[in-house]
Amino acid sequence: MAFAAALAPIPVVAQDKISFRTPGAPKDLAETLRRASALLAAESEGRNDPQDIFAAAQAEYGALLAALYATGRYAPVIHVKVDGQEAANIPALSVPRSIRQVVVTVESGPVFAFSKAELVPIAPKTKLPSGFAVGKPAETGVIRDAVKVGIDGWRSVGYAKAKPGTQSLVVDVPQAELSAAIALEPGRQLRFGKFMVTGEQRMRPDRIRAIAGFPEGEIFDPEKLTKSSDRLRRTGVFRSVSMIEAEAPNPDGTLNINTTVVENLPRSYGFGGEVSTLDGVNLSAYWVHRNLWGGGERLRFDAAVENVGAQDNGVDYHIGVTLERPATFTPDTTLSYSANAARLDDGDGEIIDLVTAGASLTQFVSDNLTLRAGIELRAQDVTDDSGKYQYYNLALPLGLTYDGRNDKFNPSKGYFVAAGLTPFVGFDQTQSGARVTLDARGYKGFGADAPVVLAGRFQLGSIYGAELIHTPRDYLFYSGGAGTVRGHAYQSLGVYVISPEQQTGGTKFLAISAEIRARVSEKIGVVGFYDAGAVGVDQFIDDPQGGWQSGAGIGLRYLTGFGPIRVDLAAPITGVGGDGVQLYVGIGQAF
């Protein structure tokens, strides 16, 4: 291996030009070396001070060697010449007063292969990287990855202090081979010791422990440690949670965990809004206390006004309060109490006054899967052109949510599924039955960093066991608006069963949406979309008492750190409820 060694920094006066040469190197390697170059980095950053340039010239050898070793090249020849002199050989007292040119020449040499790839001992079921094998390119990154996988394997079965031991890395230049023999030192198997907490202010330590669900006494497992940390973050009480293993285990074979928390301000509030030329303005606000009694209890008030200024709908009002208590029964179970009131005006004579109160349990099964079960008392008064109705029922809402998206605000891959089953018992004129809902979304990105994404959504709803007229009105299904079919008015498609003049929601509902999303710059994206929806009474499609509607359009996205700002233009294609091109403005993707 031939290369020049670096000397101490030497001040110079000026610099005019940097030439970077990689004769015979493949295109991808040449680009890798240019990205690693300290001199080219200094030039691109505008650091033209002579001292900076000469310091970069001295650092060039190490920067390029690291990049070459990472590709398995251990016999390069590197020259960094400052006005014809090797930078590493310029005497400290003989530095030229001006530098006209710096020439970097890299002869990368051959790719070395592993003649030996040994990492011992490894824990059962540990799978080392496939690249760490005899005959494979001997890249330094592969060696590092193999060591990390080996250590992680031991830690996953309780050997928390596993570390690298002796290692032998021998380069055979004539044969272009590297022999790698690395020993691991697993140490002893440990169990979780004490859970030490610092930094809490308003939060009670006993509740921190209950929420974390720390597995004291169990065999050490880093995944359990991560899960405890995630439980604390999930409450929203803490701005940061840091869990650090003690440097040394206790004599009894346990390992203490030092946890430092930083609490958020207990109170916060927020506002939201969407605008549509057809559906008007939707406004929402909330106020939340994250730690009401020092145990992570979360009190939240919500209020919303919807369809303000809508062409074909009245104004809807919502107000609600929710109290949540994490770590009830188990560390992954949240108990919630809620009460809500709403007035819903469809603008066509139907006004619904609704009051609900209930309790529920939410089980966080995994990072992606959440289950929910509850009980709810519901009462509503309905006034429409056909008369007045009252609905009273007891509901048992059950729900499942699986969120496998890579980004909740701007996904480019994965899928999302929310399914609901709500059996209900009716009183007086309200019949008993069940409400079923499904919302499934999928995303597929194409290309590096997914500049193009195909997104699809499927929605379904159905009422079983109760006749439409004896079903609570807010359980029924409509189509139209930003959440179903853009280009049509909000809830513009329903059925006429109660009377020929009074539209209500149907007992069957189906909707599909498809989008192609393309990012045209770092901040700007464009979208094309198509939506369709159907509402019926006895069947989902081609119901004689229902119908179809569809719409399509284009959109613009301005990408921000909190999600894209959405502007959509949509026009109706088929069905009732359309009135020319409509504008929709909001935050986040449409779905």
Coordinates of C-alpha atoms in Angstrom, one line a residue, residues 95-489:
V95 CA 5.4 26.7 2.6
P96 CA 4.9 28.8 -0.6
R97 CA 3.4 32.2 0.0
S98 CA 0.8 31.5 -2.7
I99 CA -0.9 28.4 -3.9
R100 CA -1.9 28.4 -7.6
Q101 CA -3.2 24.9 -7.9
V102 CA -4.0 21.8 -5.8
V103 CA -4.1 18.5 -7.8
V104 CA -5.5 15.3 -6.2
T105 CA -4.8 12.0 -7.9
V106 CA -6.3 8.7 -6.7
E107 CA -5.3 5.3 -8.0
S108 CA -7.9 3.2 -6.2
G109 CA -6.4 -0.2 -6.7
P110 CA -8.2 -3.6 -6.7
V111 CA -11.1 -4.7 -4.6
F112 CA -9.9 -7.0 -1.8
A113 CA -11.8 -10.1 -0.9
F114 CA -12.2 -11.9 2.4
S115 CA -9.8 -14.8 2.7
K116 CA -11.2 -15.4 6.2
A117 CA -14.3 -14.0 7.8
E118 CA -14.6 -15.2 11.4
L119 CA -16.6 -13.7 14.3
V120 CA -16.9 -15.8 17.4
P121 CA -18.7 -16.6 19.5
I122 CA -22.1 -15.6 18.3
A123 CA -25.5 -16.1 20.1
P124 CA -27.9 -18.7 18.9
K125 CA -30.1 -17.6 16.0
T126 CA -27.8 -14.7 15.1
K127 CA -27.5 -14.2 11.4
L128 CA -24.4 -12.3 10.3
P129 CA -24.5 -10.1 7.2
S130 CA -24.3 -12.2 4.0
G131 CA -21.4 -10.0 2.9
F132 CA -19.2 -11.1 5.8
A133 CA -18.0 -14.3 4.1
V134 CA -15.0 -15.7 2.3
G135 CA -14.8 -14.4 -1.3
K136 CA -17.0 -11.4 -0.7
P137 CA -15.6 -7.8 -1.0
A138 CA -13.8 -7.0 2.2
E139 CA -15.5 -3.6 2.9
T140 CA -14.9 -2.0 6.3
G141 CA -18.6 -1.3 6.6
V142 CA -19.4 -5.0 6.3
I143 CA -16.9 -5.8 9.1
R144 CA -18.5 -3.1 11.4
D145 CA -22.0 -4.4 10.6
A146 CA -21.0 -7.9 11.4
V147 CA -19.6 -6.9 14.8
K148 CA -22.7 -4.9 15.6
V149 CA -25.0 -7.8 14.6
G150 CA -22.9 -10.1 16.8
I151 CA -23.1 -7.8 19.8
D152 CA -26.8 -7.1 19.3
G153 CA -27.4 -10.9 19.1
W154 CA -25.8 -11.4 22.6
R155 CA -27.6 -8.4 24.0
S156 CA -31.0 -9.7 22.8
V157 CA -30.6 -12.8 25.0
G158 CA -29.5 -11.0 28.1
Y159 CA -25.8 -10.3 27.7
A160 CA -26.1 -6.6 28.1
K161 CA -22.3 -5.9 28.3
A162 CA -21.2 -7.9 25.3
K163 CA -18.3 -6.1 23.5
P164 CA -15.6 -6.7 20.9
G165 CA -12.6 -8.6 22.0
T166 CA -9.3 -9.3 20.2
Q167 CA -9.2 -8.8 16.5
S168 CA -6.8 -9.7 13.7
L169 CA -7.1 -7.9 10.3
V170 CA -4.3 -8.9 8.0
V171 CA -4.0 -7.5 4.4
D172 CA -2.3 -9.6 1.7
V173 CA -1.5 -7.0 -1.0
P174 CA -0.2 -9.4 -3.7
Q175 CA -3.3 -11.7 -3.4
A176 CA -5.7 -8.7 -2.8
E177 CA -7.2 -10.4 0.2
L178 CA -8.1 -9.5 3.8
S179 CA -8.1 -12.0 6.7
A180 CA -10.6 -10.9 9.4
A181 CA -10.8 -12.8 12.7
I182 CA -12.7 -11.0 15.5
A183 CA -13.5 -12.3 18.9
L184 CA -16.5 -11.2 20.9
E185 CA -16.7 -11.1 24.7
P186 CA -20.4 -11.7 25.7
G187 CA -19.8 -11.4 29.5
R188 CA -22.5 -12.8 31.8
Q189 CA -26.2 -12.9 31.3
L190 CA -27.9 -10.1 33.3
R191 CA -31.4 -9.3 34.6
F192 CA -33.0 -5.9 34.8
G193 CA -32.2 -4.3 38.1
K194 CA -33.6 -1.1 39.6
F195 CA -35.5 1.5 37.6
M196 CA -34.0 4.9 38.6
V197 CA -35.9 8.0 37.7
T198 CA -34.7 11.6 37.7
G199 CA -36.0 14.9 36.2
E200 CA -39.7 14.5 37.1
Q201 CA -41.5 17.6 38.3
R202 CA -45.2 17.2 38.4
M203 CA -45.4 13.5 37.5
R204 CA -45.5 11.0 40.4
P205 CA -42.6 8.5 40.4
D206 CA -45.0 5.6 41.1
R207 CA -47.0 6.5 38.0
I208 CA -43.9 6.8 35.9
R209 CA -43.0 3.2 36.9
A210 CA -46.5 2.0 36.3
I211 CA -46.7 3.5 32.8
A212 CA -43.2 2.3 31.8
G213 CA -44.0 -1.2 32.9
F214 CA -40.4 -1.8 33.6
P215 CA -39.6 -5.5 33.7
E216 CA -37.5 -5.5 36.9
G217 CA -36.0 -9.0 37.6
E218 CA -36.5 -10.3 34.0
I219 CA -33.6 -11.2 31.7
F220 CA -32.2 -8.1 30.0
D221 CA -33.7 -7.4 26.6
P222 CA -33.1 -4.1 24.8
E223 CA -36.5 -4.4 23.1
K224 CA -38.2 -4.3 26.4
L225 CA -36.2 -1.2 27.3
T226 CA -37.3 0.5 24.1
K227 CA -40.9 -0.5 24.8
S228 CA -40.8 1.1 28.3
S229 CA -39.4 4.2 26.8
D230 CA -42.1 4.3 24.1
R231 CA -44.9 4.0 26.7
L232 CA -43.7 7.0 28.6
R233 CA -43.4 9.1 25.4
R234 CA -46.9 8.0 24.3
T235 CA -48.5 9.8 27.2
G236 CA -47.4 13.2 25.8
V237 CA -46.3 14.2 29.4
F238 CA -42.6 14.1 28.5
R239 CA -40.6 16.2 26.0
S240 CA -37.8 13.6 26.2
V241 CA -37.1 10.3 27.8
S242 CA -33.6 8.9 28.1
M243 CA -32.8 5.4 29.5
I244 CA -29.2 4.6 30.1
E245 CA -27.8 1.3 31.3
A246 CA -25.5 1.4 34.3
E247 CA -21.9 1.1 33.4
A248 CA -21.4 -1.9 35.6
P249 CA -23.8 -4.7 36.7
N250 CA -24.6 -5.3 40.3
P251 CA -23.0 -8.2 42.2
D252 CA -26.3 -10.1 42.0
G253 CA -26.3 -10.1 38.2
T254 CA -28.8 -7.3 37.8
L255 CA -28.3 -4.1 35.7
N256 CA -29.8 -0.8 36.9
I257 CA -31.4 1.5 34.3
N258 CA -31.0 5.3 34.9
T259 CA -34.0 7.1 33.4
T260 CA -34.0 10.9 32.9
V261 CA -37.3 12.6 31.9
V262 CA -38.0 16.1 30.8
E263 CA -41.7 17.1 31.2
N264 CA -43.7 19.1 28.7
L265 CA -45.6 22.1 29.7
P266 CA -48.8 20.6 31.1
R267 CA -51.3 22.7 29.1
S268 CA -51.5 23.3 25.3
Y269 CA -54.1 24.3 22.7
G270 CA -54.4 24.3 19.0
F271 CA -56.5 25.3 16.0
G272 CA -57.2 23.8 12.6
G273 CA -59.2 24.6 9.5
E274 CA -60.1 23.6 6.0
V275 CA -61.7 25.6 3.2
S276 CA -63.8 24.4 0.3
T277 CA -65.8 26.5 -2.2
L278 CA -68.7 24.1 -2.0
D279 CA -68.6 22.8 1.6
G280 CA -67.5 26.1 3.2
V281 CA -65.1 26.5 6.1
N282 CA -64.4 23.9 8.8
L283 CA -62.8 25.2 12.0
S284 CA -61.7 23.2 15.0
A285 CA -59.9 24.0 18.3
Y286 CA -58.8 22.0 21.3
W287 CA -57.4 22.6 24.8
V288 CA -55.5 19.8 26.6
H289 CA -54.0 19.2 30.1
R290 CA -51.4 16.4 29.8
N291 CA -51.0 15.7 33.5
L292 CA -54.1 16.6 35.4
W293 CA -53.5 14.8 38.8
G294 CA -49.8 13.9 38.4
G295 CA -50.4 10.5 37.1
G296 CA -50.4 11.2 33.3
E297 CA -54.1 11.8 33.2
R298 CA -55.0 13.7 30.0
L299 CA -58.0 16.0 29.9
R300 CA -59.0 17.4 26.5
F301 CA -61.8 19.7 25.3
D302 CA -62.6 19.8 21.6
A303 CA -64.9 22.1 19.6
A304 CA -65.6 22.3 15.9
V305 CA -67.8 24.3 13.6
E306 CA -68.2 22.9 10.1
N307 CA -69.8 23.9 6.8
V308 CA -69.8 27.6 7.5
G309 CA -70.9 29.2 4.3
A310 CA -71.6 25.9 2.5
Q311 CA -73.8 26.1 -0.5
D312 CA -76.0 23.1 0.2
N313 CA -75.5 22.3 3.9
G314 CA -76.3 23.9 7.2
V315 CA -73.7 24.6 9.9
D316 CA -72.7 21.7 12.2
Y317 CA -71.5 22.2 15.7
H318 CA -69.5 19.7 17.9
I319 CA -68.2 19.9 21.5
G320 CA -66.6 17.2 23.5
V321 CA -64.5 16.4 26.5
T322 CA -62.3 13.3 27.0
L323 CA -60.4 12.1 30.1
E324 CA -57.7 9.5 29.6
R325 CA -55.7 7.5 32.1
P326 CA -52.7 5.5 30.8
A327 CA -51.5 2.3 32.3
T328 CA -54.9 1.1 33.7
F329 CA -54.9 -2.6 34.3
T330 CA -51.8 -3.1 32.2
P331 CA -49.0 -0.7 31.0
D332 CA -50.4 -0.8 27.5
T333 CA -54.1 -0.2 28.4
T334 CA -55.6 3.3 28.5
L335 CA -59.0 4.0 30.1
S336 CA -61.0 6.8 28.6
Y337 CA -64.2 8.6 29.6
S338 CA -65.9 10.9 27.1
A339 CA -69.0 13.1 26.6
N340 CA -70.0 14.8 23.4
A341 CA -72.8 17.0 22.1
A342 CA -73.5 18.0 18.5
R343 CA -76.0 19.6 16.2
L344 CA -75.9 18.4 12.6
D345 CA -77.8 20.3 9.9
D346 CA -77.8 18.9 6.4
G347 CA -79.3 22.1 5.0
D348 CA -82.2 20.2 3.5
G349 CA -84.5 20.2 6.5
E350 CA -82.9 17.5 8.7
I351 CA -81.5 18.7 12.0
I352 CA -80.0 16.2 14.5
D353 CA -79.3 17.1 18.1
L354 CA -77.0 14.4 19.6
V355 CA -75.7 13.7 23.1
T356 CA -73.3 10.8 24.0
A357 CA -71.5 9.6 27.0
G358 CA -69.3 6.6 27.4
A359 CA -66.1 4.9 28.5
S360 CA -63.6 2.8 26.6
L361 CA -60.4 0.8 26.9
T362 CA -57.6 1.1 24.3
Q363 CA -55.0 -1.6 24.1
F364 CA -51.7 -0.9 22.4
V365 CA -50.8 -4.3 21.1
S366 CA -47.7 -3.2 19.2
D367 CA -46.3 -0.1 17.6
N368 CA -48.7 -0.6 14.7
L369 CA -51.7 -2.4 16.1
T370 CA -54.3 -0.8 18.5
L371 CA -57.6 -2.4 19.8
R372 CA -60.5 -0.5 21.3
A373 CA -63.6 -1.6 23.2
G374 CA -66.2 0.6 24.9
I375 CA -69.7 1.3 26.1
E376 CA -71.7 4.3 25.1
L377 CA -75.1 5.8 25.9
R378 CA -76.6 7.8 23.1
A379 CA -79.7 10.0 22.6
Q380 CA -80.7 12.1 19.7
D381 CA -83.6 14.3 18.5
V382 CA -84.2 14.5 14.8
T383 CA -86.4 17.0 13.0
D384 CA -87.0 16.9 9.3
D385 CA -89.6 17.6 6.7
S386 CA -91.4 14.3 7.5
G387 CA -91.7 14.9 11.3
K388 CA -89.8 14.5 14.5
Y389 CA -88.0 11.4 15.7
Q390 CA -86.2 10.3 18.9
Y391 CA -83.5 7.7 19.1
Y392 CA -82.0 6.1 22.3
N393 CA -79.5 3.3 22.3
L394 CA -76.7 1.6 24.2
A395 CA -73.7 0.9 22.0
L396 CA -70.7 -1.3 22.4
P397 CA -68.1 0.1 20.0
L398 CA -65.3 -2.2 19.0
G399 CA -62.4 -1.1 16.9
L400 CA -59.1 -2.2 15.4
T401 CA -56.4 0.1 13.8
Y402 CA -53.3 -1.1 12.1
D403 CA -51.0 1.7 10.9
G404 CA -48.1 0.4 8.8
R405 CA -47.3 3.7 7.0
N406 CA -43.8 5.0 7.0
D407 CA -45.1 8.6 7.6
K408 CA -48.4 9.5 9.1
F409 CA -48.6 12.9 7.4
N410 CA -47.0 12.2 4.0
P411 CA -46.7 8.4 3.5
S412 CA -44.8 6.9 0.5
K413 CA -45.2 3.2 1.4
G414 CA -47.1 0.9 3.7
Y415 CA -50.8 0.6 4.5
F416 CA -53.4 1.7 7.1
V417 CA -56.5 -0.2 8.1
A418 CA -59.2 0.9 10.6
A419 CA -62.1 -1.5 11.2
G420 CA -65.1 -0.9 13.5
L421 CA -68.0 -3.1 14.7
T422 CA -70.6 -1.4 16.9
P423 CA -73.4 -3.6 18.2
F424 CA -76.2 -1.5 19.6
V425 CA -79.4 -2.1 21.7
G426 CA -82.2 0.3 20.8
F427 CA -84.9 1.6 23.2
D428 CA -88.4 2.7 22.5
Q429 CA -88.7 3.1 18.6
T430 CA -85.0 2.5 18.0
Q431 CA -84.2 -1.0 16.8
S432 CA -81.2 -3.1 17.7
G433 CA -78.5 -4.0 15.3
A434 CA -74.9 -3.5 14.4
R435 CA -72.8 -0.9 12.5
V436 CA -69.8 -2.1 10.5
T437 CA -67.1 0.2 9.0
L438 CA -63.8 -0.3 7.2
D439 CA -61.2 2.3 6.0
A440 CA -58.3 0.7 4.2
R441 CA -55.4 2.7 2.6
G442 CA -52.3 1.7 0.7
Y443 CA -49.2 3.5 -0.6
K444 CA -46.5 2.5 -3.1
G445 CA -43.5 4.7 -3.9
F446 CA -41.4 4.5 -7.0
G447 CA -37.7 5.5 -7.4
A448 CA -35.1 6.6 -5.0
D449 CA -36.7 8.6 -2.2
A450 CA -40.1 7.9 -3.8
P451 CA -40.7 11.0 -5.9
V452 CA -43.8 9.3 -7.3
V453 CA -46.3 7.6 -5.0
L454 CA -49.5 5.7 -5.9
A455 CA -52.1 6.0 -3.1
G456 CA -55.4 4.2 -2.8
R457 CA -58.3 4.2 -0.4
F458 CA -61.3 1.9 0.1
Q459 CA -64.2 2.7 2.5
L460 CA -67.1 0.6 3.4
G461 CA -70.0 0.9 5.8
S462 CA -73.1 -1.1 6.6
I463 CA -76.0 -1.4 9.1
Y464 CA -77.3 -4.8 10.0
G465 CA -80.4 -5.8 11.9
A466 CA -82.2 -2.4 12.0
E467 CA -84.5 -0.8 9.5
L468 CA -83.3 2.6 8.2
I469 CA -86.1 4.6 9.8
H470 CA -85.4 3.0 13.2
T471 CA -81.6 3.4 13.0
P472 CA -80.0 6.4 14.7
R473 CA -79.5 9.0 12.0
D474 CA -75.8 9.7 12.7
Y475 CA -75.1 5.9 12.1
L476 CA -76.3 6.2 8.5
F477 CA -73.9 6.8 5.6
Y478 CA -73.6 9.6 3.0
S479 CA -71.2 10.2 0.1
G480 CA -69.7 13.5 -1.0
G481 CA -67.2 16.0 0.2
A482 CA -63.4 16.0 0.9
G483 CA -63.5 12.8 2.9
T484 CA -65.3 10.7 0.2
V485 CA -65.9 12.2 -3.2
R486 CA -64.3 15.5 -4.0
G487 CA -66.1 17.7 -6.6
H488 CA -69.4 17.0 -4.9
A489 CA -71.0 18.7 -1.9

